[in-house]
XYZ file of C-alpha atoms in Angstrom:
375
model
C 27.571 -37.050 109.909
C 28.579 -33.541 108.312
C 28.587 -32.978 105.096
C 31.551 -33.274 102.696
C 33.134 -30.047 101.585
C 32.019 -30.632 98.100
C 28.418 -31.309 98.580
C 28.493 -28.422 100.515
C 30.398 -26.805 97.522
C 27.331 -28.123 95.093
C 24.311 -27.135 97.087
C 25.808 -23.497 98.012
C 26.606 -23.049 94.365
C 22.869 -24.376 93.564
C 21.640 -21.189 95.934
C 23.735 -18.803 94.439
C 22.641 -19.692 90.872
C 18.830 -19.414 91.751
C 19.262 -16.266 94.288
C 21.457 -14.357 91.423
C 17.951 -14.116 89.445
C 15.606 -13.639 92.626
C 14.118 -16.589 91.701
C 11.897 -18.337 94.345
C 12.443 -21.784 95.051
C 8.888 -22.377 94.336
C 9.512 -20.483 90.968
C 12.175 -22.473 89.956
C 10.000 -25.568 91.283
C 7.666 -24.111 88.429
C 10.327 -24.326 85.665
C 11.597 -27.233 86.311
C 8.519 -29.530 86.232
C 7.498 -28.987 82.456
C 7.951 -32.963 82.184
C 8.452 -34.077 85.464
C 7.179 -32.119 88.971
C 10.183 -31.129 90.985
C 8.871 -30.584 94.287
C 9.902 -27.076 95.995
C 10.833 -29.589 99.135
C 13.193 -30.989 96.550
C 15.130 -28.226 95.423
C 15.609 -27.160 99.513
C 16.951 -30.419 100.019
C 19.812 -29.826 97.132
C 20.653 -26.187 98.010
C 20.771 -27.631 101.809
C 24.735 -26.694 104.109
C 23.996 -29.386 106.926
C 22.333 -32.209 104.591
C 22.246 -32.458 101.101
C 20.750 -34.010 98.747
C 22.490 -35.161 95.345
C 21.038 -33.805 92.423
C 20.939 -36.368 89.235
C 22.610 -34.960 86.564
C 19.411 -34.703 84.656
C 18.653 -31.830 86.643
C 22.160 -30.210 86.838
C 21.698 -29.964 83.340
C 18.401 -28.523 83.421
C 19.858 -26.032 85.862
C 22.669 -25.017 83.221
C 19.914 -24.771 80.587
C 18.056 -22.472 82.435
C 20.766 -20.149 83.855
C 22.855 -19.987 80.655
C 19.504 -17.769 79.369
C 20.310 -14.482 79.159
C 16.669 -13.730 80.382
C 15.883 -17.000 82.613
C 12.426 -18.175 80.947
C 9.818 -19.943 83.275
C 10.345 -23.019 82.120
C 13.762 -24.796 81.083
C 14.547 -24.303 77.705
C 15.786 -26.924 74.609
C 19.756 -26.651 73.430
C 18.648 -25.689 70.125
C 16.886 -22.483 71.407
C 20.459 -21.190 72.879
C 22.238 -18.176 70.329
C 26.219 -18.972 70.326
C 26.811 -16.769 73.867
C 23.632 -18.780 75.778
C 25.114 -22.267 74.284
C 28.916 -21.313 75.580
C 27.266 -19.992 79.292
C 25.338 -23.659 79.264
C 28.568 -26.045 78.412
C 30.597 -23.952 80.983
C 28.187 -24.235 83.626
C 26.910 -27.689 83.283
C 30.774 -28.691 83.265
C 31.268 -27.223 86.562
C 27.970 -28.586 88.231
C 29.080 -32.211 86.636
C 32.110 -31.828 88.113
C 31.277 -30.646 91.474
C 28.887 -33.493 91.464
C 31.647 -35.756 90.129
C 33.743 -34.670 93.158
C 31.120 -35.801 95.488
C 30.722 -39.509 93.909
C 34.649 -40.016 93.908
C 34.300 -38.707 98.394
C 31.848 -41.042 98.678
C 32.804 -44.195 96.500
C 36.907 -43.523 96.913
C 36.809 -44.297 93.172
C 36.789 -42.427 89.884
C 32.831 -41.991 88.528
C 32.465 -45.347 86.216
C 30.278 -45.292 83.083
C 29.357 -48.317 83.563
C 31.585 -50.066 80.766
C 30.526 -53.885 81.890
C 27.020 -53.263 83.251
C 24.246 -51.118 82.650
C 24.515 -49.079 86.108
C 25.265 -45.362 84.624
C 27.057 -42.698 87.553
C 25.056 -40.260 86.062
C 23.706 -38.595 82.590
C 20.319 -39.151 81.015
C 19.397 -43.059 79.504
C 17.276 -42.824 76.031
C 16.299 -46.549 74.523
C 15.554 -46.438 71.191
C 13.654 -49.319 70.038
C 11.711 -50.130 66.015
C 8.764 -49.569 65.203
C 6.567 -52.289 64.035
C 5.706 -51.156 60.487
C 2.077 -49.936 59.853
C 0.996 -53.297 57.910
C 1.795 -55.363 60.569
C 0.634 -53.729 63.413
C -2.477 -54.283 65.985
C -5.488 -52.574 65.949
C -4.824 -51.005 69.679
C -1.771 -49.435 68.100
C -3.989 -46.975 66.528
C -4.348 -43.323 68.274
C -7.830 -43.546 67.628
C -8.610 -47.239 69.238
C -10.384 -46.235 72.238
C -8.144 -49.045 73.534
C -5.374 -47.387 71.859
C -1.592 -48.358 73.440
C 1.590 -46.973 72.564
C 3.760 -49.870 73.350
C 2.177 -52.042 70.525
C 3.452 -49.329 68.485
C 7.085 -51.312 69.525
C 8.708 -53.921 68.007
C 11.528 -56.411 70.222
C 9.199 -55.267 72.853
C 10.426 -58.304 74.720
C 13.774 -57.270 74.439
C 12.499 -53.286 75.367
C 10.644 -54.430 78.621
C 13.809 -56.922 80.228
C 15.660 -53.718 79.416
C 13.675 -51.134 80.795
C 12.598 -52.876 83.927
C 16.943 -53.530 84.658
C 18.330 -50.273 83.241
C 15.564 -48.346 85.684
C 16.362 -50.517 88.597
C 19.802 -50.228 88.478
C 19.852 -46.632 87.739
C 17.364 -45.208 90.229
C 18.295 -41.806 90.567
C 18.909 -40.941 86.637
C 16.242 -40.386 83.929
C 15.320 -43.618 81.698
C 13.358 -43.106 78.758
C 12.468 -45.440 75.713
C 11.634 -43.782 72.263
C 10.540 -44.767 69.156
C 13.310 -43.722 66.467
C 10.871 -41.098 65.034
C 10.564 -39.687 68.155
C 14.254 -39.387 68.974
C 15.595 -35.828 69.037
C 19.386 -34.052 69.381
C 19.084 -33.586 73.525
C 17.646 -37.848 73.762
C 21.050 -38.126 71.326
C 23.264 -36.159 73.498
C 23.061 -39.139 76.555
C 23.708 -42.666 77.424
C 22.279 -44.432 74.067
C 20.789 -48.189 74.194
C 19.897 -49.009 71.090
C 17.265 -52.093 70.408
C 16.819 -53.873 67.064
C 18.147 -54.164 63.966
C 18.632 -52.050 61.067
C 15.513 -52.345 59.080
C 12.953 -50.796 61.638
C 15.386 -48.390 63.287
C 16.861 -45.639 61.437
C 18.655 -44.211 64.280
C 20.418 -47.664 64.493
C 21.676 -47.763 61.136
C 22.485 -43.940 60.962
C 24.339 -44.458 63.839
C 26.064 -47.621 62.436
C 27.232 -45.407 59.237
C 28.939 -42.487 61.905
C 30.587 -45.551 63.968
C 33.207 -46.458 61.138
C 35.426 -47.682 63.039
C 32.954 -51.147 64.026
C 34.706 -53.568 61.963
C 30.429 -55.302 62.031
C 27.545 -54.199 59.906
C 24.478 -55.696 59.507
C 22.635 -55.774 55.618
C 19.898 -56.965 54.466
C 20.333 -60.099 52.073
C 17.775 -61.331 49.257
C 17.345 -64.969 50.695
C 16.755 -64.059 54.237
C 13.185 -61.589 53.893
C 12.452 -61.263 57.889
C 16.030 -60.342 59.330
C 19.596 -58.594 58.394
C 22.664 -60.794 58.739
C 26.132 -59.625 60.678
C 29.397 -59.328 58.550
C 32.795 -58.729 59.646
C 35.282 -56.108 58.181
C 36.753 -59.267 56.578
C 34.107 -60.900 55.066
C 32.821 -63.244 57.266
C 29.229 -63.948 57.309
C 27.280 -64.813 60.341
C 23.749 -66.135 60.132
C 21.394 -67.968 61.664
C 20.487 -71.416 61.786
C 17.248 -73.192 61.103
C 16.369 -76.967 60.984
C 13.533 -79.081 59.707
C 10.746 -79.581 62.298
C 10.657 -83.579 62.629
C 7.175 -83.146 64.865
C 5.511 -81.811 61.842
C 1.992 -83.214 60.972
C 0.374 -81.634 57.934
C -3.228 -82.930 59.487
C -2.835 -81.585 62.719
C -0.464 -78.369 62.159
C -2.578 -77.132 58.834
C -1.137 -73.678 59.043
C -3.817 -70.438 58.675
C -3.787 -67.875 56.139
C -1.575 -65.045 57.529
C 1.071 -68.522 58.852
C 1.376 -69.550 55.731
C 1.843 -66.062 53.868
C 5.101 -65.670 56.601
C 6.526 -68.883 55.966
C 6.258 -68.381 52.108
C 8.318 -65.113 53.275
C 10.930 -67.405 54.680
C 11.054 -69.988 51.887
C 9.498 -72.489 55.185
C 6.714 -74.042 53.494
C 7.469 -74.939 50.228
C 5.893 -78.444 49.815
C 8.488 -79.496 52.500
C 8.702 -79.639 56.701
C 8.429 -76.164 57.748
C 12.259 -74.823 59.571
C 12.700 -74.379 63.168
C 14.989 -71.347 64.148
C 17.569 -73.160 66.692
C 20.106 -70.955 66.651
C 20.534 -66.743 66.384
C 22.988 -64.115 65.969
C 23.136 -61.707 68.317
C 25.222 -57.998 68.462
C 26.246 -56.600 71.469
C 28.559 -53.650 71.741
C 29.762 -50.772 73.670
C 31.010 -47.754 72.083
C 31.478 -43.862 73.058
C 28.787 -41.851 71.961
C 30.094 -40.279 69.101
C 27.664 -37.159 69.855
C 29.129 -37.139 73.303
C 32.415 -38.709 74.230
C 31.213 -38.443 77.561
C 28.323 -40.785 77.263
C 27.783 -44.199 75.897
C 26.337 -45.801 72.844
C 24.829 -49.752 73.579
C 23.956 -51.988 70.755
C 21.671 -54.797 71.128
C 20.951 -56.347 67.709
C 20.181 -59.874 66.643
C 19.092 -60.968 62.989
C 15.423 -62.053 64.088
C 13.909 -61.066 67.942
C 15.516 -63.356 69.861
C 18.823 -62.479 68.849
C 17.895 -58.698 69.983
C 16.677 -60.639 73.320
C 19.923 -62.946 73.692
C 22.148 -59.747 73.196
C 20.120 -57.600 76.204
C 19.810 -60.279 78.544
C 23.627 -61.014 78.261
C 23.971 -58.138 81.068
C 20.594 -58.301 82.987
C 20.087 -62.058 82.570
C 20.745 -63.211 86.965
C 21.983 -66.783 86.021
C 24.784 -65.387 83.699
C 25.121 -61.902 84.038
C 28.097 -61.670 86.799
C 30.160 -64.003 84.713
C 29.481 -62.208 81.628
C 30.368 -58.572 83.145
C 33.668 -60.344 84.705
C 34.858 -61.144 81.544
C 33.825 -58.499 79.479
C 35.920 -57.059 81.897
C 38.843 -58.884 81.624
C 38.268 -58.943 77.929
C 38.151 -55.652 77.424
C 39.724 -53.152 80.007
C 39.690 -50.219 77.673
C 35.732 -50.864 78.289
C 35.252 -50.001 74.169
C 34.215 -53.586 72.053
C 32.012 -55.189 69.985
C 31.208 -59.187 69.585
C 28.827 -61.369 67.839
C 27.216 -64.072 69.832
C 25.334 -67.730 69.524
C 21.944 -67.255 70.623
C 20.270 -71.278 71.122
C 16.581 -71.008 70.847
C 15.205 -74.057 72.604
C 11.416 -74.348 71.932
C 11.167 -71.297 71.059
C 12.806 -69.479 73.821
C 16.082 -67.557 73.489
C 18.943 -68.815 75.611
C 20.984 -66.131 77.034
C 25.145 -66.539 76.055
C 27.638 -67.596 78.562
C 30.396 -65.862 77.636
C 32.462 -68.183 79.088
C 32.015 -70.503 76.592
C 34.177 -69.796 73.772
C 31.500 -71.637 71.259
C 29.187 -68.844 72.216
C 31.816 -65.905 70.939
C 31.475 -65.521 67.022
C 33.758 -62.200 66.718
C 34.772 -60.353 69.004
C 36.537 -56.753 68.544
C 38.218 -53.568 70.372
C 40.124 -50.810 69.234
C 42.832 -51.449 71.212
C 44.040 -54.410 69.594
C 42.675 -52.652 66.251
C 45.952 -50.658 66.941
C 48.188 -52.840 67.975
C-alpha cells in the first residue's frame, strides 16, 4: 500500500531538516541518543518516500530542539538553553512537525487525534508520573545510594499505586515516552507533557503546587490535626469527605500484642488507646482530569486518596479490567467536555482496596466540570 500524502509530507520534511545542516544520519543518530539510542536504521525509516515510519512526538520535538539552534549542537539541547530567536524557531517548528504528524493520525484513524480524555491511551506527547517520596525517617535501608543493595524505587511512596500505573500507561501507550519521577526530580520540559500525578499533598510538592495554579478545582485536600497519616478532601462549599474506620471485633490483646514501631503508628492514629485498635473500611479517593495549565495542549491526571489505598482506588478506576470499560463509558457520558473532577468511595475489604464502579451512584461523593460551573 503507498504511502499517504502526508506521511510522505513528514518524512520528506524530516530529510530536508537534517540535509539543510549536512548532517549525517548517523550524526544525527549521535544527537539524538543522549538518553535513549536512536538507531541510524531508525531515522531512515522516518525520512523514508515509499514506507514510513511514524515518528513519536517525543522525537519530533527533539528534532525542533535541535534545528531551532542557530549552530545545531551534537546532542539535543534543553528549552531553557534557547535565547528568545532559538525558542520562537523551536515552537514554530515543532508546531508544524505535530501537525504534519497530526494529519497522518486523522488519514489513518478518520478521526480527530484524542487526548485521551476517558482513558489513559495518549495520541502522542511525552507521559511524566510524578509520585512522593517516602520521607527520610521512614524509609528502608536499600533506599540508600550507598546500600550496595541500594534501589531507587523504595525511594517511592504509593508505589502500589505507581507500578498498576506504569505497567497500563506504558502498555497502552507504546510508541510515546513514559517516565515516573520523584517530585524533586521533576523539571520545566517533564512539566511541559501529559502529567499523572500520584499521591497526596504532603509528600508531593508538585501536587500541591499544582493544586494552588488549578483554582478553578472546586476540591482541595488539607491536612487536619486529628487525622496525623493522611489529608482529607473538601469541596468549594464546605463539605468534608473523610474516611471511615471501625473497631476490629477479631482483636485479641494475647495473640495480636502489637511491636514497638505498630504501636508508635497506631498512637499516631489515636488506634490504640486502651481500646480495639480501628480498621480502615472505607477511603476517599480523587480522580481528575484537567488541561495542563503549562500546556493547554497536554493533560494534567490526579490520583489522590487520603491514605494509599485511596491513591490505589483512584488509578485503578481506569486500568482496573473488571470495571474499567464501564467507568470510561460514563466518564464519558458524564463529562463530554472531557475536563472534571470527582471524589470517590474506596471499600477496603481485608485490607485490599476495591476499585469504584462508577455506576453506582453510592460510589460518587462529588463530582465537578466546568461546564456546568458555567451554566
Amino acid at each position: 500500500m503507498a504511502p499517504s500524502p502526508e506521511a510522505v509530507r513528514l518524512a520528506r520534511r524530516l530529510r530536508d531538516l537534517r540535509e539543510s545542516e549536512r548532517l549525517t544520519q548517523k550524526d544525527l543518530s549521535n544527537a539524538l541518543s543522549a538518553e535513549v539510542r536512536v538507531a541510524v536504521a531508525t531515522i531512515s525509516s522516518w525520512e523514508s518516500q515509499s514506507n514510513p515510519k511514524l515518528p513519536p512526538e517525543e522525537r519530533l520535538r527533539s528534532y525542533a530542539l535541535l534545528f531551532a539552534m542557530t549552530v545545531v549542537p551534537d546532542r539535543v539541547p534543553r528549552e531553557g538553553d534557547l535565547n528568545t530567536a532559538e525558542r520562537e524557531r523551536f515552537n514554530a517548528l515543532y508546531r508544524e512537525l505535530v501537525g504534519l504528524r497530526d494529519e497522518i493520525r486523522h488519514h489513518q484513524t478518520g478521526t480527530p487525534a484524542s487526548s485521551g480524555s476517558y482513558t489513559f491511551d495518549f495520541e502522542s506527547g511525552r507521559i511524566t508520573l510524578i509520585c512522593p517520596e517516602i520521607p527520610e525517617e521512614g524509609r528502608s535501608p536499600l533506599a540508600e545510594p550507598d546500600n550496595p543493595n541500594f534501589t531507587r524505587l523504595y525511594r517511592y511512596a504509593d508505589l502500589d499505586a505507581l507500578i498498576e500505573m506504569w505497567g497500563h500507561v506504558r502498555a497502552s501507550n507504546p510508541e510515546l515516552r513514559v517516565r515516573h519521577r520523584l517530585p524533586s526530580e521533576v523539571s520545566a520540559d517533564h512539566l511541559s507533557g501529559h502529567l499523572v500525578l500520584i499521591g497526596g499533598i504532603a509528600w508531593n510538592r508538585v501536587t500541591s503546587r499544582l493544586l494552588r495554579v488549578l483554582d478553578n478545582l472546586p476540591i482541595r485536600q488539607l491536612s487536619v490535626p486529628d487525622l496525623a497519616d493522611g489529608e482529607i478532601f473538601r469541596s468549594r462549599d464546605g463539605q468534608e469527605y473523610r474516611p471511615q474506620w471501625e473497631e476490629r471485633k477479631d482483636f485479641d490483646p494475647e495473640d495480636d500484642a502489637p511491636s514497638k514501631a505498630a504501636l508508635e503508628a497506631d498512637q499516631a492514629q489515636d488506634a490504640w488507646r486502651g481500646a480495639k485498635p480501628r480498621e480502615l473500611v472505607e477511603d476517599v479517593a480523587l480522580f481528575a482530569r484537567l488541561p495542563n495549565p503549562f500546556n493547554h495542549s497536554r493533560t494534567i491526571t490526579i490520583c489522590n486518596g487520603v491514605y494509599s489505598r485511596g491513591v490505589l482506588g483512584a488509578v485503578r478506576t481506569l486500568t482496573d479490567d473488571a470495571v474499567r470499560e464501564r467507568n470510561e463509558t460514563y466518564l464519558a457520558n458524564r463529562f463530554p467536555g472531557g475536563v472534571f473532577g470527582m471524589l470517590m468511595r474506596v471499600p477496603v475489604v481485608n485490607g485490599e482496596a476495591v476499585t469504584p464502579d462508577l455506576e453506582i451512584a453510592e460510589n460518587r461523593l462529588f463530582e465537578w466540570s466546568p461546564e456546568e460551573e458555567a451554566e
